[in-house]
Structures are given as structure tokens and as C-alpha cells.
Coordinates of C-alpha atoms in Angstrom, one line a residue:
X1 CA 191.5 119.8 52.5
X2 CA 194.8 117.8 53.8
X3 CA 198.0 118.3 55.2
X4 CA 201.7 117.4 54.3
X5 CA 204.5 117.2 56.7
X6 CA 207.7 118.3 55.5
X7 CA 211.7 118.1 55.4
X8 CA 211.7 119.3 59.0
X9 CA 208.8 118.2 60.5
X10 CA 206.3 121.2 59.7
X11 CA 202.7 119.8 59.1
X12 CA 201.2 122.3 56.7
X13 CA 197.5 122.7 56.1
X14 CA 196.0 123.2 52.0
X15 CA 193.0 123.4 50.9
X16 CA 192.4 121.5 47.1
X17 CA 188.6 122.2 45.1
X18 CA 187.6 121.1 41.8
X19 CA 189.4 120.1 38.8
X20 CA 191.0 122.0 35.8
X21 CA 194.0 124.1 35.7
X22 CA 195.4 125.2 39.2
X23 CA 195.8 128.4 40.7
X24 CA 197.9 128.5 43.8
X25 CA 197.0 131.4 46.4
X26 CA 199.9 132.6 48.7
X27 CA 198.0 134.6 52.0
X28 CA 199.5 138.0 53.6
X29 CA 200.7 137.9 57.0
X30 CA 199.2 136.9 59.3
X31 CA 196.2 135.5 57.7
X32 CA 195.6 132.3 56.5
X33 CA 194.6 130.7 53.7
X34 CA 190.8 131.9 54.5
X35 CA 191.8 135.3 53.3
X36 CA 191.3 133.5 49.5
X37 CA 187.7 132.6 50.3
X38 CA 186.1 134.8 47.7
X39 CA 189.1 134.2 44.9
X40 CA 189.1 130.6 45.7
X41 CA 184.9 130.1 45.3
X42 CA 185.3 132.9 42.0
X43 CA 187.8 131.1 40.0
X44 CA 186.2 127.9 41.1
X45 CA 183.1 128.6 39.4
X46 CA 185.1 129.4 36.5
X47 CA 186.4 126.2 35.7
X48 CA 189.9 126.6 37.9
X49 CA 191.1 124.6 40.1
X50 CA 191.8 126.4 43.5
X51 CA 194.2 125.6 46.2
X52 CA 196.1 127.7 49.7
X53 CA 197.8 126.7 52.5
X54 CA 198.1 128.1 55.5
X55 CA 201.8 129.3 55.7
X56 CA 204.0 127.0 58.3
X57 CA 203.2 129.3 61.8
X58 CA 199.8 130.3 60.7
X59 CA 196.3 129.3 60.9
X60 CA 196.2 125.5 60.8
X61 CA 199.5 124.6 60.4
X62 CA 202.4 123.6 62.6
X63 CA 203.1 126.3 65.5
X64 CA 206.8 126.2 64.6
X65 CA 209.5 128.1 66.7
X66 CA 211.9 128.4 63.7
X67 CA 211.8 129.0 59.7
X68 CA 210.2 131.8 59.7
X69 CA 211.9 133.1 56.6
X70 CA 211.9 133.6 52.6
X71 CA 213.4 130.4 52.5
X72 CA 211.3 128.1 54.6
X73 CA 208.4 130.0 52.8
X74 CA 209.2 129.0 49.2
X75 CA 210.2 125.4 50.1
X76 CA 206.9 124.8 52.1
X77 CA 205.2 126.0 48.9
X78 CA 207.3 124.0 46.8
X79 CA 206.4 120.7 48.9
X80 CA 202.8 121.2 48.1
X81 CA 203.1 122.0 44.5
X82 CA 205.2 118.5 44.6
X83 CA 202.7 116.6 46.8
X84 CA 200.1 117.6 44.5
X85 CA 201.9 117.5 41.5
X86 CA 201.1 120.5 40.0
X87 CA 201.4 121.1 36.1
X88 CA 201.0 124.3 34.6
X89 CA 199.8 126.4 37.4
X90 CA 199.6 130.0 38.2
X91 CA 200.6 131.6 41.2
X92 CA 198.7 134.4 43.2
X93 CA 200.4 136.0 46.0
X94 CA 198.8 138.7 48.0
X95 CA 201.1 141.3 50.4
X96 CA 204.0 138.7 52.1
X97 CA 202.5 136.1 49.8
X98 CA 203.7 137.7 46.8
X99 CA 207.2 137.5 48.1
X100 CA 206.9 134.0 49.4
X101 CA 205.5 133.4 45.3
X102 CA 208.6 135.4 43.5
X103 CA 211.2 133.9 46.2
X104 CA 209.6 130.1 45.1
X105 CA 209.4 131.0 41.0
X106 CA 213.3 132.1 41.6
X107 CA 214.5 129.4 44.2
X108 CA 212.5 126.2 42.5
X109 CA 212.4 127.8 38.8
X110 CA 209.6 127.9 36.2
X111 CA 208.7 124.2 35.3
X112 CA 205.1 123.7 37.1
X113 CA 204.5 127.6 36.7
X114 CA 202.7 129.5 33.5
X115 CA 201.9 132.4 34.8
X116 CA 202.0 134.6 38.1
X117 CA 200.2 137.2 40.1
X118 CA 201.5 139.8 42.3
X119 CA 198.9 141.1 45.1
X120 CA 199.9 144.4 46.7
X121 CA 203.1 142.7 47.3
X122 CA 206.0 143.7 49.1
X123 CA 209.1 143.1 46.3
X124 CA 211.4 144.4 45.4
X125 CA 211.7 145.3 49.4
X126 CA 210.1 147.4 51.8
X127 CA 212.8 148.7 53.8
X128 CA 214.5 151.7 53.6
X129 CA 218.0 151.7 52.2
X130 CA 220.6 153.7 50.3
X131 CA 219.9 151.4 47.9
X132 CA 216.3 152.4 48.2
X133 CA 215.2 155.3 49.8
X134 CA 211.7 155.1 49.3
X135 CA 211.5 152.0 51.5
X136 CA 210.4 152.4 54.8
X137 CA 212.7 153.3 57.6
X138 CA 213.2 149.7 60.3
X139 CA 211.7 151.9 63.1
X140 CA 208.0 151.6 61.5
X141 CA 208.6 147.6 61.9
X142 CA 210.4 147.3 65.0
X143 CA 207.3 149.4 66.4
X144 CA 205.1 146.6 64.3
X145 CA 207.1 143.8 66.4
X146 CA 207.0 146.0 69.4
X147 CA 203.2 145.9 69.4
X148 CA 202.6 142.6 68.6
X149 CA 204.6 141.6 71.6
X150 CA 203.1 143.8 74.0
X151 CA 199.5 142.9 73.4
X152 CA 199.0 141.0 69.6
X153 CA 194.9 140.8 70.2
X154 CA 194.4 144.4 70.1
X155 CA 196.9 145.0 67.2
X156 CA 195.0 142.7 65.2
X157 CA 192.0 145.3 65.6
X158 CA 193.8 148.2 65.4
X159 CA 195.2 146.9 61.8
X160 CA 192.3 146.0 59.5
X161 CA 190.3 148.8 61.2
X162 CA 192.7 151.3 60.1
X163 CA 195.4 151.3 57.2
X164 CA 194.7 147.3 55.9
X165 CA 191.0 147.7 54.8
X166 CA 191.8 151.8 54.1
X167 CA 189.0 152.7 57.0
X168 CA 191.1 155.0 58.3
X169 CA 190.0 156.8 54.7
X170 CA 187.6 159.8 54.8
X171 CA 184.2 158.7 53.7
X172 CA 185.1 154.7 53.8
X173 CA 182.8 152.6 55.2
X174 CA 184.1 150.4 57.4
X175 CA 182.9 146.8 57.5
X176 CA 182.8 144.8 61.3
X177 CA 182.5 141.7 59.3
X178 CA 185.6 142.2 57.7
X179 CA 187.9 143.5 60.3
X180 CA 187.0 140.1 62.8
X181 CA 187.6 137.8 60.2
X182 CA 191.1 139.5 59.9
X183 CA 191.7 139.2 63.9
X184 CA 189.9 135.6 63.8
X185 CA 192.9 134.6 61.1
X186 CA 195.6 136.8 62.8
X187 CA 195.0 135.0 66.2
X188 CA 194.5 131.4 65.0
X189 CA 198.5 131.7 64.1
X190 CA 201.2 131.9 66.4
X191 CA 202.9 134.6 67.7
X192 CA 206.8 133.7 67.4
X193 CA 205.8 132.8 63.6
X194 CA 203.9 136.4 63.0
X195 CA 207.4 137.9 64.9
X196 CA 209.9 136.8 62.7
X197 CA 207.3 137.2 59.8
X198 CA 207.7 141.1 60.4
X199 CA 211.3 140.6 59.8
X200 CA 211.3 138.1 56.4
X201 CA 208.7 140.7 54.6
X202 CA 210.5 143.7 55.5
X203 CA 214.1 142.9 55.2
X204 CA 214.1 140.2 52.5
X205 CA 215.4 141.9 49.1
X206 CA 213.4 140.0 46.4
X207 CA 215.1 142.1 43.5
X208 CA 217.6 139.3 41.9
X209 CA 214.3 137.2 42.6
X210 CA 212.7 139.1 39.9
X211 CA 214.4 139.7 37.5
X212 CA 215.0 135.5 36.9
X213 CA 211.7 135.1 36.3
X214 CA 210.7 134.8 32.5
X215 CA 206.9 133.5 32.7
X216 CA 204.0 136.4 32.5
X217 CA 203.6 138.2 35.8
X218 CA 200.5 140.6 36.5
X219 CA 201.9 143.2 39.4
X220 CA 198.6 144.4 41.0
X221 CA 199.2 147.7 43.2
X222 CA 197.3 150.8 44.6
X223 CA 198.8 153.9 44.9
X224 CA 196.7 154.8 48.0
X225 CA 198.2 151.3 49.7
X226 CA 199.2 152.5 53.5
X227 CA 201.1 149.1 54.5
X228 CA 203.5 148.4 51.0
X229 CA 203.6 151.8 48.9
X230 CA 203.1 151.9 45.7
X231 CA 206.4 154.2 45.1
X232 CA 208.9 151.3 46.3
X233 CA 206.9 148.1 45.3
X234 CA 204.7 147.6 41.9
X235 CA 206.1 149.6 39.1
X236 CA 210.2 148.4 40.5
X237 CA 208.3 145.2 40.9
X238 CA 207.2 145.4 36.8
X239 CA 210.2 147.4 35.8
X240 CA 212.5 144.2 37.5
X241 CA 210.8 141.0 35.4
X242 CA 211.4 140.0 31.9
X243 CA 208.0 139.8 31.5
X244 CA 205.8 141.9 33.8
X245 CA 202.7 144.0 33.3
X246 CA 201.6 146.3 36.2
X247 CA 197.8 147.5 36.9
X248 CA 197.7 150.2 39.0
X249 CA 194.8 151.2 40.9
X250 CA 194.1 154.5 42.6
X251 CA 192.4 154.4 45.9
X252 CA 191.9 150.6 47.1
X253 CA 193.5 149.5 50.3
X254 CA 196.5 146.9 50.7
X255 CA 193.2 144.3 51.3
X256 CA 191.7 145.3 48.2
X257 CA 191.2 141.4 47.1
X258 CA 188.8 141.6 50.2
X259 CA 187.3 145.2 50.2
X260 CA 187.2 145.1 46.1
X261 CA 186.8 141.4 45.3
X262 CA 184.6 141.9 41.9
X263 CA 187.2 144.5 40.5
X264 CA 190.3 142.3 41.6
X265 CA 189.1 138.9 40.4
X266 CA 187.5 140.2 37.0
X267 CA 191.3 142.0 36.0
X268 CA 193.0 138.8 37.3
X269 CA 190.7 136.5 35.1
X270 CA 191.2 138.5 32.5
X271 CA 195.0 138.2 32.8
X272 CA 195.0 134.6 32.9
X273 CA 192.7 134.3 30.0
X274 CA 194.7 136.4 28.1

């Protein structure tokens, strides 16, 4: 573990195991780079080696007021592929971490990368447009923002226990477990940062993003995922890169790289092996 400070002051937080060629996790808001625990120990033991920051605003890292954006995002993530210097790595972005990964291939080219995974991840864009009507309209985020400023503790139950982990689904068992170690994350980030964070993953448009990325990207997506639908994200996501191969799954959650861990690391591995 370790920390780099940079351009503007921001001191981010990474974690850095084992040896081999890297894999580079991107967390969903407003998590941290805990959300990779299982991922990270998986590809670990596979000979990989693993590495995630916490995103500048959340978990460990600085508490800044500003940079809360696609921009900040992809140069933070560029500073610790740099710091490391990182050869040949592959990217996995889950949710608002697979836009932060497609804005950094895009913004900071291809020349550490090989290959990339996208995570239930909100490219092209997730709000509703005439460009793209299946996008969702800004009143479902503004009520997001609204909530997290009127009380952000007990919207970080109220998400993983319902549409994030699916256990709002009839017949899903719902794990306690889980949804505290999605508040624990939520609330160890800061609120401005998880604010403005609403805004860069809804209203950032990630669609010239993708389609300058040549290297080999794996589009994960559920069509039963209740925060980024299937409809406007994965198969535009696919359709948009050069080279993009989409795995759609049926009825998994947004969190399914938590809630179906053995299903999404085994189709991942088998992607990068490939």
C-alpha cells in the first residue's frame, strides 16, 4: 500500500500485491478500492499482479473540494500507472470506474494498456437525451444528490439494500455483510466528492471515448441491472469500440463482482487469458 500526491496537491491512496503482469481495478462510486477485495486476492493467486486506488474524494484519499470530474479521474489514474510504471497492464473498471478507465485509455492513449474490462459500467452515458433516449431522465439524479444531501448515512443503506446488490428482487437473499461493507466504503469518502460524483457519471458522454480505443475490451453487463441499464450502456458500449466483445448476463445486480464473484472473475480470467 502507498500513496502519491499529485499535480494539484491530491494525495491518493493504492494498493500494490505480488508480482507478474498488472491488473488495475477502477471502484464504483462511492466505494473504494476495498470493493476489489475478492478480484484483487482471485487474480492474485493466479499469478497477476493486483493494484486500486481509492479515487481522489473517497476512502483514503485526499477529501478534495474540487476535481470531481472525468478529467481529474483519468489523470489521477494516469499518475499511478506512471508512479508505478506500469507495462502492459489491463484495466478493470466497475460502474463509474469503467468510465473513469475508457476516459484514461482515450485521454492518455494505449501504450501501458493490453487489454481492458468494462464492469456494469456507465458509457456511452446514462442520461437521457435526444441523442439518447434510453438514458435516464436528470430528475432520477438530482433526486440521487438530493438525498445524499439531506441525510448521506441512510442513503448508503437504502442503496446496496435495494437496487445495487438486486435485494429488492423477489426471492434474493439479501446479505447484512454485504450491504455494511457498502455503507462502511460510502461513508469513509466525502460528501462534496460523492456530490459532484453524481454529476461526472451521469452527465459525462464517454462515446468519442470509445470508439478511440483499439486494444481488446470485455463489456460485462446484466440486463436485470437497476442503477446503469443494460438498454443504454453494454451492447452501445461494444457496438462503439474497434475491438469490443460484450457478455451479457441475465439477472445479476449492478454489484455482481460482489454478489457473483466466482461467475465474474472466472469469465474475466478467461478473457485475459484468451
Amino acid at each position: 500500500m502507498g500513496t502519491i500526491t499529485t499535480s494539484d496537491g491530491t494525495e491518493i491512496f493504492y494498493k500494490d500485491w505480488g508480482t507478474g503482469q498488472p491488473i488495475v481495478f477502477s471502484h464504483g462510486w462511492p466505494l473504494s478500492a476495498d470493493d476489489w477485495d475478492n478480484q484483487m486476492l482471485f487474480f492474485l493467486q493466479q499469478g497477476y499482479r493486483v493494484i486500486a486506488h481509492d479515487r481522489r474524494g473517497h476512502g483514503r484519499s485526499t477529501q478534495t473540494a474540487d476535481g470531481h470530474d472525468m478529467d481529474h479521474y483519468a489523470d489521477d489514474l494516469a499518475a499511478v500507472v506512471e508512479h508505478l510504471d506500469l507495462h502492459d497492464a489491463i484495466h478493470v473498471g466497475h460502474s463509474t470506474g469503467g468510465g473513469e478507465v475508457t476516459h484514461y485509455l482515450s485521454r492518455h492513449g494505449e501504450s501501458r494498456a493490453v487489454k481492458a474490462a468494462l464492469i456494469s459500467a456507465v458509457p456511452p452515458l446514462m442520461l437521457k437525451t435526444d441523442a439518447n433516449p434510453d438514458g435516464l431522465p436528470k430528475e432520477v439524479f438530482d433526486d440521487l444528490m438530493a438525498q445524499l444531501a439531506a441525510n448521506r448515512s441512510e442513503f448508503y443503506r437504502a442503496l446496496p439494500t435495494g437496487p445495487f446488490y438486486g435485494y429488492n428482487r423477489p426471492g434474493v437473499e439479501s446479505s447484512e455483510a454485504i450491504i455494511a461493507n457498502w455503507w462502511r466504503q460510502g461513508m469513509m469518502g466525502g460528501a462534496k466528492a460523492h456530490y459532484d460524483g453524481i454529476v461526472a457519471f451521469s452527465q459525462t458522454d464517454f462515446t468519442e471515448d470509445l470508439k478511440k480505443i483499439t486494444i481488446p475490451v470485455l463489456v460485462m453487463h446484466s440486463e436485470d441491472d437497476q442503477i446503469v441499464p443494460y438498454i443504454a450502456a453494454g451492447p452501445r458500449s461494444a457496438a462503439l469500440l474497434a475491438n469490443g466483445t460484450l457478455k451479457t448476463y441475465t439477472d445479476f445486480p449492478h454489484g455482481m463482482p460482489t454478489t457473483q464473484a466466482d461467475t465474474i472473475n472466472a469469465d474475466l480470467l478467461a478473457f485475459l487469458q484468451s
